[in-house]
Each structure stands twice: as structure tokens, then as C-alpha cells.
PDB file of C-alpha atoms in Angstrom:
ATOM      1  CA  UNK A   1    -149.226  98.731 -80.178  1.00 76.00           C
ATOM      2  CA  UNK A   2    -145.381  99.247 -79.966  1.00 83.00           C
ATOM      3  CA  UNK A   3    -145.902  97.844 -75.872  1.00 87.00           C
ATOM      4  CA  UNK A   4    -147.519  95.384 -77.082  1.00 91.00           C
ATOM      5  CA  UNK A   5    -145.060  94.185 -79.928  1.00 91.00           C
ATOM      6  CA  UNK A   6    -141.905  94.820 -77.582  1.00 91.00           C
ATOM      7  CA  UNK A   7    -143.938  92.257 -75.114  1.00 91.00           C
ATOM      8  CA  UNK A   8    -144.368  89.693 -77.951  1.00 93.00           C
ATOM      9  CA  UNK A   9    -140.483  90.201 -78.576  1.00 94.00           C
ATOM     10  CA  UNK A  10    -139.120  89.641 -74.903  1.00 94.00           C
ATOM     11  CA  UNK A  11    -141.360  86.707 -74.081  1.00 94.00           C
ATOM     12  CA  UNK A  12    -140.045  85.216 -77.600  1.00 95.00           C
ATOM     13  CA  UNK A  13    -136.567  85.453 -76.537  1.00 94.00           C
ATOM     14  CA  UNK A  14    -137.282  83.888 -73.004  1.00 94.00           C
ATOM     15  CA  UNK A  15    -138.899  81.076 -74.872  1.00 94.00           C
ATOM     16  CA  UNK A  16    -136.107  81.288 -76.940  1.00 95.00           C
ATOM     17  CA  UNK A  17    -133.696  80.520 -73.856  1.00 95.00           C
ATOM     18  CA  UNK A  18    -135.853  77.571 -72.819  1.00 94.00           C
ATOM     19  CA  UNK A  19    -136.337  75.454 -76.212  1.00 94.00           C
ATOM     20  CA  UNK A  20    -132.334  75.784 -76.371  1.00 95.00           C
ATOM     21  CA  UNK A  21    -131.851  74.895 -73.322  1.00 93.00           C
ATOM     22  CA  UNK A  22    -134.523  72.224 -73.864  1.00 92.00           C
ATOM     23  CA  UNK A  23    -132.462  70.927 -76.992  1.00 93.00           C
ATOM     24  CA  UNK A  24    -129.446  69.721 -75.325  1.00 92.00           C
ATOM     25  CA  UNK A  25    -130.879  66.825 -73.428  1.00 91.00           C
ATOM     26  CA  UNK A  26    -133.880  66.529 -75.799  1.00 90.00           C
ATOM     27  CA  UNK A  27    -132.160  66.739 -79.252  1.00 88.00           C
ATOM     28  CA  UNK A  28    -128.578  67.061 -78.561  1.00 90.00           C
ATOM     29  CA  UNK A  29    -128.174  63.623 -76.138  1.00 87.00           C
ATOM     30  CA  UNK A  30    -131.975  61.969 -77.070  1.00 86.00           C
ATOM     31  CA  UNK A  31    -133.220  61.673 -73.626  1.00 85.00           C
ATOM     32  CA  UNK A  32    -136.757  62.312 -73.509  1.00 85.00           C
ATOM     33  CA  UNK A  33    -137.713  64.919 -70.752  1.00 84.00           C
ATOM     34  CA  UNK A  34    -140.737  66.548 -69.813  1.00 86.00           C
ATOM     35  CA  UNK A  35    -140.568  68.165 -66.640  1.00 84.00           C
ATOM     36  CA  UNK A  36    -138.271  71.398 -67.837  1.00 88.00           C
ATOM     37  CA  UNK A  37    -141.336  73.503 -66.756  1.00 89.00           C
ATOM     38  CA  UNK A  38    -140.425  72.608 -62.889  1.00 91.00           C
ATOM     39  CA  UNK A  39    -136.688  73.614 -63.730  1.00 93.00           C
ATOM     40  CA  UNK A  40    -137.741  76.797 -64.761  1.00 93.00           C
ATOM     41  CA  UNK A  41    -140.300  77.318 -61.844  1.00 92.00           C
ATOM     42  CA  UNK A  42    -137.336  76.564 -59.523  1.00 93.00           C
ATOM     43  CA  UNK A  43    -135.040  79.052 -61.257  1.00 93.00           C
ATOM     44  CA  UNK A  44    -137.908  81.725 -61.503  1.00 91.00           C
ATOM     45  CA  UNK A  45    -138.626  81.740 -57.371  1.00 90.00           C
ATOM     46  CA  UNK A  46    -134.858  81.636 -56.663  1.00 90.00           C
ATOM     47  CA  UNK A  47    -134.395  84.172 -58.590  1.00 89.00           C
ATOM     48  CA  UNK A  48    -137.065  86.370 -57.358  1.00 88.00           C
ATOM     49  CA  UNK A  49    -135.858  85.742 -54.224  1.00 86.00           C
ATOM     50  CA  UNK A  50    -132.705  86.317 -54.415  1.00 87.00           C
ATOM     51  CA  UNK A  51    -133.547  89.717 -56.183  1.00 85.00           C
ATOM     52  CA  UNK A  52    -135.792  90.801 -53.548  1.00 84.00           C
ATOM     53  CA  UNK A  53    -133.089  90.097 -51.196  1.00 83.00           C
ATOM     54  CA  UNK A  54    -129.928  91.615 -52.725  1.00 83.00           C
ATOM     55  CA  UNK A  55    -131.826  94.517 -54.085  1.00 79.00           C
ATOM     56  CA  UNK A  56    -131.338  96.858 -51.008  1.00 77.00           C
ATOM     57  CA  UNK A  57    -127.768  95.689 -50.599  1.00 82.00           C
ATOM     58  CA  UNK A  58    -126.699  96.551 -54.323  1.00 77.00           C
ATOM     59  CA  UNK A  59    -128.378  99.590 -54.326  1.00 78.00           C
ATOM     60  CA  UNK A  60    -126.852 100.778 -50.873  1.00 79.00           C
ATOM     61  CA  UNK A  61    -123.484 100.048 -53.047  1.00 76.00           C
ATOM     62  CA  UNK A  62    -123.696 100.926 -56.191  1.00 75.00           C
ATOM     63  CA  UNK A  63    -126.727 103.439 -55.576  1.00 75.00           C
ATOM     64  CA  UNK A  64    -130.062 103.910 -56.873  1.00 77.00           C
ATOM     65  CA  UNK A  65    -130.669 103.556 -60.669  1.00 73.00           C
ATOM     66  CA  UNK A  66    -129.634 101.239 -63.905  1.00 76.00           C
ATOM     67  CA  UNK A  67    -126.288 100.061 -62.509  1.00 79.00           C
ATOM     68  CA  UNK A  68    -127.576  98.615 -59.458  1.00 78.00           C
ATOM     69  CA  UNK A  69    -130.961  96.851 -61.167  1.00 81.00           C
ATOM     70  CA  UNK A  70    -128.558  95.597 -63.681  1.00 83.00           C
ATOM     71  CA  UNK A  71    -126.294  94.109 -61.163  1.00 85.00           C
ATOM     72  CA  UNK A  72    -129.143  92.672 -59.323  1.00 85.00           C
ATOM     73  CA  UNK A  73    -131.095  91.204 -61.967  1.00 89.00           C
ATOM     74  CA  UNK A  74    -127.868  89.606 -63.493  1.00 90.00           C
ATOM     75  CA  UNK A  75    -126.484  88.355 -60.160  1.00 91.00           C
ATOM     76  CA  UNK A  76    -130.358  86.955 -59.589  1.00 91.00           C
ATOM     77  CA  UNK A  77    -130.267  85.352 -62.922  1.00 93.00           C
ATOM     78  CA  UNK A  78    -127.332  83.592 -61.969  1.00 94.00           C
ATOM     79  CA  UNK A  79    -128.907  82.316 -58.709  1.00 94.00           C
ATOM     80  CA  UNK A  80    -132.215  80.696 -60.107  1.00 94.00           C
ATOM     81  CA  UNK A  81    -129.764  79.584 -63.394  1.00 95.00           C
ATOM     82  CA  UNK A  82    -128.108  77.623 -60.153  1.00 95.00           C
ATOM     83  CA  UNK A  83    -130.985  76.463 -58.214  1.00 95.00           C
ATOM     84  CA  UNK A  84    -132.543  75.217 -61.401  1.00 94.00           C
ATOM     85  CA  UNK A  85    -128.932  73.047 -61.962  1.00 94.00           C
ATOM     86  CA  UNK A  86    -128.520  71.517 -58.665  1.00 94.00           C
ATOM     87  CA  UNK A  87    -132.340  70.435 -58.936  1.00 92.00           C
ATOM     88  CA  UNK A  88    -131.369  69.025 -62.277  1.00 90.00           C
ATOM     89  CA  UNK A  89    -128.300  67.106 -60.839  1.00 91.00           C
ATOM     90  CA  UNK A  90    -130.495  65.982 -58.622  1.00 89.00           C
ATOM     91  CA  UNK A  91    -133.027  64.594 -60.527  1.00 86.00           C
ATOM     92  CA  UNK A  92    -130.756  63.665 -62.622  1.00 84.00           C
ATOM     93  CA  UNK A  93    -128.594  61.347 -60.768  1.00 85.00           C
ATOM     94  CA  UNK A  94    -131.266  58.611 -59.914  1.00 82.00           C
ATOM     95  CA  UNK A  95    -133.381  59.072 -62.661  1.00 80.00           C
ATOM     96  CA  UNK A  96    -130.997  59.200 -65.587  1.00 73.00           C
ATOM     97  CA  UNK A  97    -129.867  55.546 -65.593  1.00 75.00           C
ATOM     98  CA  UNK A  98    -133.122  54.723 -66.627  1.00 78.00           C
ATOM     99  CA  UNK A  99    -134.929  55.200 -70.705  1.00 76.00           C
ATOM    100  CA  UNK A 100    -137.334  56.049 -72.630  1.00 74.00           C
ATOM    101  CA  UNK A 101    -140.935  56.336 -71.710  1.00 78.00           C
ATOM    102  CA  UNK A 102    -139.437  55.666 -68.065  1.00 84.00           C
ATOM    103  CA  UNK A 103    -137.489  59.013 -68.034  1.00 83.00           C
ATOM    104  CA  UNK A 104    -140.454  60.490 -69.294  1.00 84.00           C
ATOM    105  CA  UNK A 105    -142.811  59.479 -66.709  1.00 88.00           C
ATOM    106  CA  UNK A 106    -139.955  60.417 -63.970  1.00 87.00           C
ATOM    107  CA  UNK A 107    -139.668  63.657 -65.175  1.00 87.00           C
ATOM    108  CA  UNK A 108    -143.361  64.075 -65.433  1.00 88.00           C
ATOM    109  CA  UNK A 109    -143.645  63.082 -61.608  1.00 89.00           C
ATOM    110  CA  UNK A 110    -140.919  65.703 -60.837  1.00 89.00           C
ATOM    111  CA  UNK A 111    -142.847  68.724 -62.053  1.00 87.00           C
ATOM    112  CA  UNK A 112    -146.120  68.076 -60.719  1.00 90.00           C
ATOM    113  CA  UNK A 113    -144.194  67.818 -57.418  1.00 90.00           C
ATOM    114  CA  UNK A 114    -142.606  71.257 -58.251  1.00 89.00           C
ATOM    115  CA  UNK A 115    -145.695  72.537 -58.739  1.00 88.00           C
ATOM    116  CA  UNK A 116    -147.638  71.197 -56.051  1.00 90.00           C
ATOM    117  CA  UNK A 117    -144.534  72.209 -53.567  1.00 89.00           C
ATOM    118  CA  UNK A 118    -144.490  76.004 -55.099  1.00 87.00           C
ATOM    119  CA  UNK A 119    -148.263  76.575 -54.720  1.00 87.00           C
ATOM    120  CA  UNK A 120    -148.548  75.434 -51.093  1.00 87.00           C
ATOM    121  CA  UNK A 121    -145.226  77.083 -49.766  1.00 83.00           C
ATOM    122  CA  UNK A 122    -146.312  79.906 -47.804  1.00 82.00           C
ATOM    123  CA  UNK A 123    -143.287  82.010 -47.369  1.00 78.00           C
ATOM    124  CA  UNK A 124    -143.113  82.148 -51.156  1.00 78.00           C
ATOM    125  CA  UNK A 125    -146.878  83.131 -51.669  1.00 77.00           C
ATOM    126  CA  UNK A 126    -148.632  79.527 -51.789  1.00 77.00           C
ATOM    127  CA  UNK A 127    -151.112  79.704 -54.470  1.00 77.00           C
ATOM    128  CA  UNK A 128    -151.123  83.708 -55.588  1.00 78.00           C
ATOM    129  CA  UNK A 129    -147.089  83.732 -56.487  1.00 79.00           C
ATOM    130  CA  UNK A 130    -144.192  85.655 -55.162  1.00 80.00           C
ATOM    131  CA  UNK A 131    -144.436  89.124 -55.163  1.00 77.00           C
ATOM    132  CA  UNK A 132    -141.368  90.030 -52.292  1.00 68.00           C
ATOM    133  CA  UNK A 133    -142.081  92.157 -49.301  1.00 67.00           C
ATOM    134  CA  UNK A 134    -143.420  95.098 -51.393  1.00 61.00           C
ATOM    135  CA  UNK A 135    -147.038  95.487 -52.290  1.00 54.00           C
ATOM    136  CA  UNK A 136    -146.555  96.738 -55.650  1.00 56.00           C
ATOM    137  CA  UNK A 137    -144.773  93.529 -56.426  1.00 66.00           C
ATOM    138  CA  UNK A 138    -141.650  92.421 -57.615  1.00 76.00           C
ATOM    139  CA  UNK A 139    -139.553  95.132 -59.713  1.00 75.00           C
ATOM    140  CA  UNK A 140    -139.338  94.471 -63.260  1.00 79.00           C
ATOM    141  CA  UNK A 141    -135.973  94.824 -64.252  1.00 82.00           C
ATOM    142  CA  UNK A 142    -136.216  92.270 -67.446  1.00 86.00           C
ATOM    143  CA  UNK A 143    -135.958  94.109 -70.843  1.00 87.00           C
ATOM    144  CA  UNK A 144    -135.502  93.318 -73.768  1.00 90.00           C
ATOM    145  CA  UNK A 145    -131.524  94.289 -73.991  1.00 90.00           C
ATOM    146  CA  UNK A 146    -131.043  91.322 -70.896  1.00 91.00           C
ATOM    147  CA  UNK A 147    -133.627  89.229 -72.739  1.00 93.00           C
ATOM    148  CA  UNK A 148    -131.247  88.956 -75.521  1.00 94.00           C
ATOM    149  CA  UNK A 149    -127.863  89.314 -73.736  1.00 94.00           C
ATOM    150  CA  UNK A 150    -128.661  86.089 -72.058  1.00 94.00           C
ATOM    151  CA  UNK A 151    -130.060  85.081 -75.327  1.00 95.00           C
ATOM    152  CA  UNK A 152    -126.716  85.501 -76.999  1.00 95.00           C
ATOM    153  CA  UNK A 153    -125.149  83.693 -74.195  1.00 95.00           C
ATOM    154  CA  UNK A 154    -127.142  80.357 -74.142  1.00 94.00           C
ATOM    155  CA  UNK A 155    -127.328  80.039 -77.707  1.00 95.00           C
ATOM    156  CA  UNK A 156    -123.542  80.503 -77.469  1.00 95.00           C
ATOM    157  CA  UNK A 157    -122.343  78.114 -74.878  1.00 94.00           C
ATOM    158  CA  UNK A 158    -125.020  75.596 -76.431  1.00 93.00           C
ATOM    159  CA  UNK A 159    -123.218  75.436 -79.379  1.00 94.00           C
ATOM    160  CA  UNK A 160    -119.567  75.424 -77.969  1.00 94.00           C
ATOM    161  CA  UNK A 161    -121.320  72.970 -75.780  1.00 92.00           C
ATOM    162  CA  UNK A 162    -122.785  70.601 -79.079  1.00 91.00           C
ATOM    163  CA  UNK A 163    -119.375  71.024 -81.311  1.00 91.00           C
ATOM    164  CA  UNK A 164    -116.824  70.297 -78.064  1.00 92.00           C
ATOM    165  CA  UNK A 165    -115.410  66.518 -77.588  1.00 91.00           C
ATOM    166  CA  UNK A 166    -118.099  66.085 -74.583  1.00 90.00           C
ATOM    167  CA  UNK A 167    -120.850  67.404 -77.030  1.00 90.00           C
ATOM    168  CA  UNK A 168    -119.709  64.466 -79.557  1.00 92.00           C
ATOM    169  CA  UNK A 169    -119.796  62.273 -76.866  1.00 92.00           C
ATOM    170  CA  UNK A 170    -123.683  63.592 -76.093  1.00 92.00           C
ATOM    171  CA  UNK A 171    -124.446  63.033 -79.841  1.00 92.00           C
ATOM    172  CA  UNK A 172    -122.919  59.288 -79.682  1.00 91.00           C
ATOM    173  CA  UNK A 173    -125.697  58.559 -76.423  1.00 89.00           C
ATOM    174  CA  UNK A 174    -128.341  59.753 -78.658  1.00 89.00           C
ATOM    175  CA  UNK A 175    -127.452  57.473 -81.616  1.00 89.00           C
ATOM    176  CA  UNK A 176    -126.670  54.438 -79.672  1.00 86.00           C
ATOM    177  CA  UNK A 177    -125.783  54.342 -76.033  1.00 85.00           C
ATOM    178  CA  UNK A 178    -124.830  50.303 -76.277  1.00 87.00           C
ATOM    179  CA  UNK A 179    -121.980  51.338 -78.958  1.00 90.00           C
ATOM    180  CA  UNK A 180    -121.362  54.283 -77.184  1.00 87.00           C
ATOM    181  CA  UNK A 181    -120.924  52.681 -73.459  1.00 86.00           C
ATOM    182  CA  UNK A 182    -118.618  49.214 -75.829  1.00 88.00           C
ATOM    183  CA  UNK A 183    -116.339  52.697 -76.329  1.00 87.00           C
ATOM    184  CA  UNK A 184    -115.660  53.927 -72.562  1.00 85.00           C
ATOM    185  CA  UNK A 185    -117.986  56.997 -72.984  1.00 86.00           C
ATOM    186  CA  UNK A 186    -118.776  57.329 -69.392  1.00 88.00           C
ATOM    187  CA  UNK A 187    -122.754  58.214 -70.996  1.00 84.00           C
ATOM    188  CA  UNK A 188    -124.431  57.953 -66.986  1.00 84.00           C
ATOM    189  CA  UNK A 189    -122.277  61.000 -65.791  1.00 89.00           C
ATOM    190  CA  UNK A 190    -122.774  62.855 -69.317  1.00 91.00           C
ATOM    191  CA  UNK A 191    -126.392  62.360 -69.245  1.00 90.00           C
ATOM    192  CA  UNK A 192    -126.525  63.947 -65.841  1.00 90.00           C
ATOM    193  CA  UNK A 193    -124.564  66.903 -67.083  1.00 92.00           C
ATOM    194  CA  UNK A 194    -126.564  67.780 -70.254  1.00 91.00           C
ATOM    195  CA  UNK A 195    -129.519  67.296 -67.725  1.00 91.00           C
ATOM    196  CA  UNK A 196    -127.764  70.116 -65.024  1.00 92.00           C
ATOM    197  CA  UNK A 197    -126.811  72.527 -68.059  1.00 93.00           C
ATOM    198  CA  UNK A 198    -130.051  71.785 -69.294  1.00 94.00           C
ATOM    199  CA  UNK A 199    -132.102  72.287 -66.353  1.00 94.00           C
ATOM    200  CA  UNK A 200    -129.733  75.628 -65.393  1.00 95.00           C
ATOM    201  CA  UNK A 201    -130.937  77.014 -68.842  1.00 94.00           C
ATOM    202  CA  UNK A 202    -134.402  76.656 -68.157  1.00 94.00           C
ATOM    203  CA  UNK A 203    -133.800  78.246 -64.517  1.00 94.00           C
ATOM    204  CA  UNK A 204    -132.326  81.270 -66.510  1.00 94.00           C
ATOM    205  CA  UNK A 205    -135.641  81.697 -68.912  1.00 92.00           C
TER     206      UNK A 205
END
């Protein structure tokens, strides 16, 4: 029962990474996305892979035990959190000059190609997942202290994010770009950064 509840907790607080990270192009700039599931399937296989890869090299330096998983899971973190917002840039900069339904529908399109690309790439595990060169799988170094460090630290730079001059800026896009575009806001190149933070928060859940 207590294995149980502590597993209800940590996949909470993931989920709790992703709907704020969700939020700031969603409700914080009002552009409607629904592909953040392919951001965060980019930022889970770089980060696996990354993991797998820097594991024996962290733990040849900082030696076996908490120290090194922590460094590697962190530094990993930080990898698929980067994947995930170079994907969204990318996406982002030819799809966010477009609205509405349109964005939706581009968006869409992007994570059924995520998908489709993840399940038939072979040196990630096609169809059956990633699971590293061991046969016992990937190690699992989330918990629920990290869960809610990085928690903590999303819901943070969100809001610093929200309440900042570019976060006003965000808000004005969502409540009308026209007025906001008559006064300068450059609201193409701030779309396409709430869309990279965005899309680097879902890489990190």
C-alpha cells in the first residue's frame, strides 16, 4: 500500500511538471497546442540516452552510489529538458505564425510524427521502448525527492517567467495579438519562446 501511494505521488508530480509547463503557451500566451506529448517523448529518449551513456563515466568519477545517480539523472534531465526545446524551437518557428485551429492541427501532425519516428527507430528499441544496453533495463534513479526538486523548479521559473516584462508581453498575445503587434511587441519571436520553454518543460516531465 505505502509503494503503491508513493507511486501515485511521483507520477502526480511529473504530471505536475507537464500541465505547468503546458500552461505557459496554453494559458499564459493562448496558443492552442496539442502535441506536448511528442515534446515529452523527445525529452524522455534523450534523456534515457544520455543517462545510459554518462552513467559509467560519472560513476568512474564520482564512484558508485547516490552521488553519482544523482549527478547522472540531473545532468540527463537537463539533456532531454534540451532536446525537447530545440524540437520546440523548431516547430515552433514555422508553425507559430499561424492560429487557432491551424496551430492545433500542426501540432497534432507533429506528435503523431514523433510517435511514428520513436516506434520504428531501431537503435532506440522501435516498438518495445528503450531499455539501454543492460537487460534489466534502464536504472531507476527518479524518486520522489527529484520528482519534486524539479517540481519546485518549474513551478518557480514559470511564475518568474508569467510576472516578468516578457511574461506581460505573453499575457498581451493572449488577449489580443492585433493590439499587441499596433504596440511593437515582437509576439512571433515570443510565441516561439513560450513554445521552447514550454516544450523544454515537458522534455523534463
Amino acid at each position: 500500500l505505502i509503494e503503491y501511494a508513493q507511486r501515485i505521488i511521483l507520477i502526480a508530480g511529473i504530471n505536475v511538471i507537464l500541465a505547468v509547463s503546458l500552461n505557459l503557451i496554453n494559458g499564459t500566451t493562448g496558443q492552442f497546442s496539442i502535441g506536448h506529448a511528442g515534446f515529452m517523448a523527445i525529452g524522455a529518449y534523450g534523456c534515457a540516452f544520455a543517462g545510459v551513456q554518462l552513467a559509467p563515466l560519472l560513476s568512474a568519477v564520482f564512484g558508485e552510489g547516490t552521488l553519482a545517480d544523482g549527478v547522472t539523472f540531473n545532468l540527463a534531465l537537463v539533456v532531454g529538458a534540451l532536446a525537447a526545446g530545440l524540437s520546440g524551437l523548431c516547430v515552433g518557428l514555422p508553425s507559430l505564425r499561424i492560429k487557432g485551429d491551424y496551430l492545433a492541427i500542426v501540432t497534432l501532425g507533429f506528435g503523431e510524427i514523433i510517435r511514428i519516428s520513436f516506434n520504428n527507430a531501431t537503435f532506440l528499441g522501435a516498438a518495445t521502448g528503450y531499455f539501454g544496453d543492460s537487460p534489466a533495463g534502464l536504472p531507476a534513479y527518479t524518486n520522489l525527492f527529484w520528482v519534486y526538486f524539479w517540481v519546485m523548479l518549474v513551478i518557480v521559473a514559470s511564475w518568474n517567467v508569467t510576472f516578468s516584462q516578457t511574461g506581460r508581453s505573453l499575457l498581451a498575445i493572449r488577449e489580443d495579438e492585433i493590439a499587441a503587434e499596433a504596440m511593437a511587441t515582437p509576439t512571433t519571436r515570443l510565441k516561439v519562446l513560450a513554445f521552447s520553454l514550454s516544450a523544454a518543460g515537458a522534455g523534463i516531465a
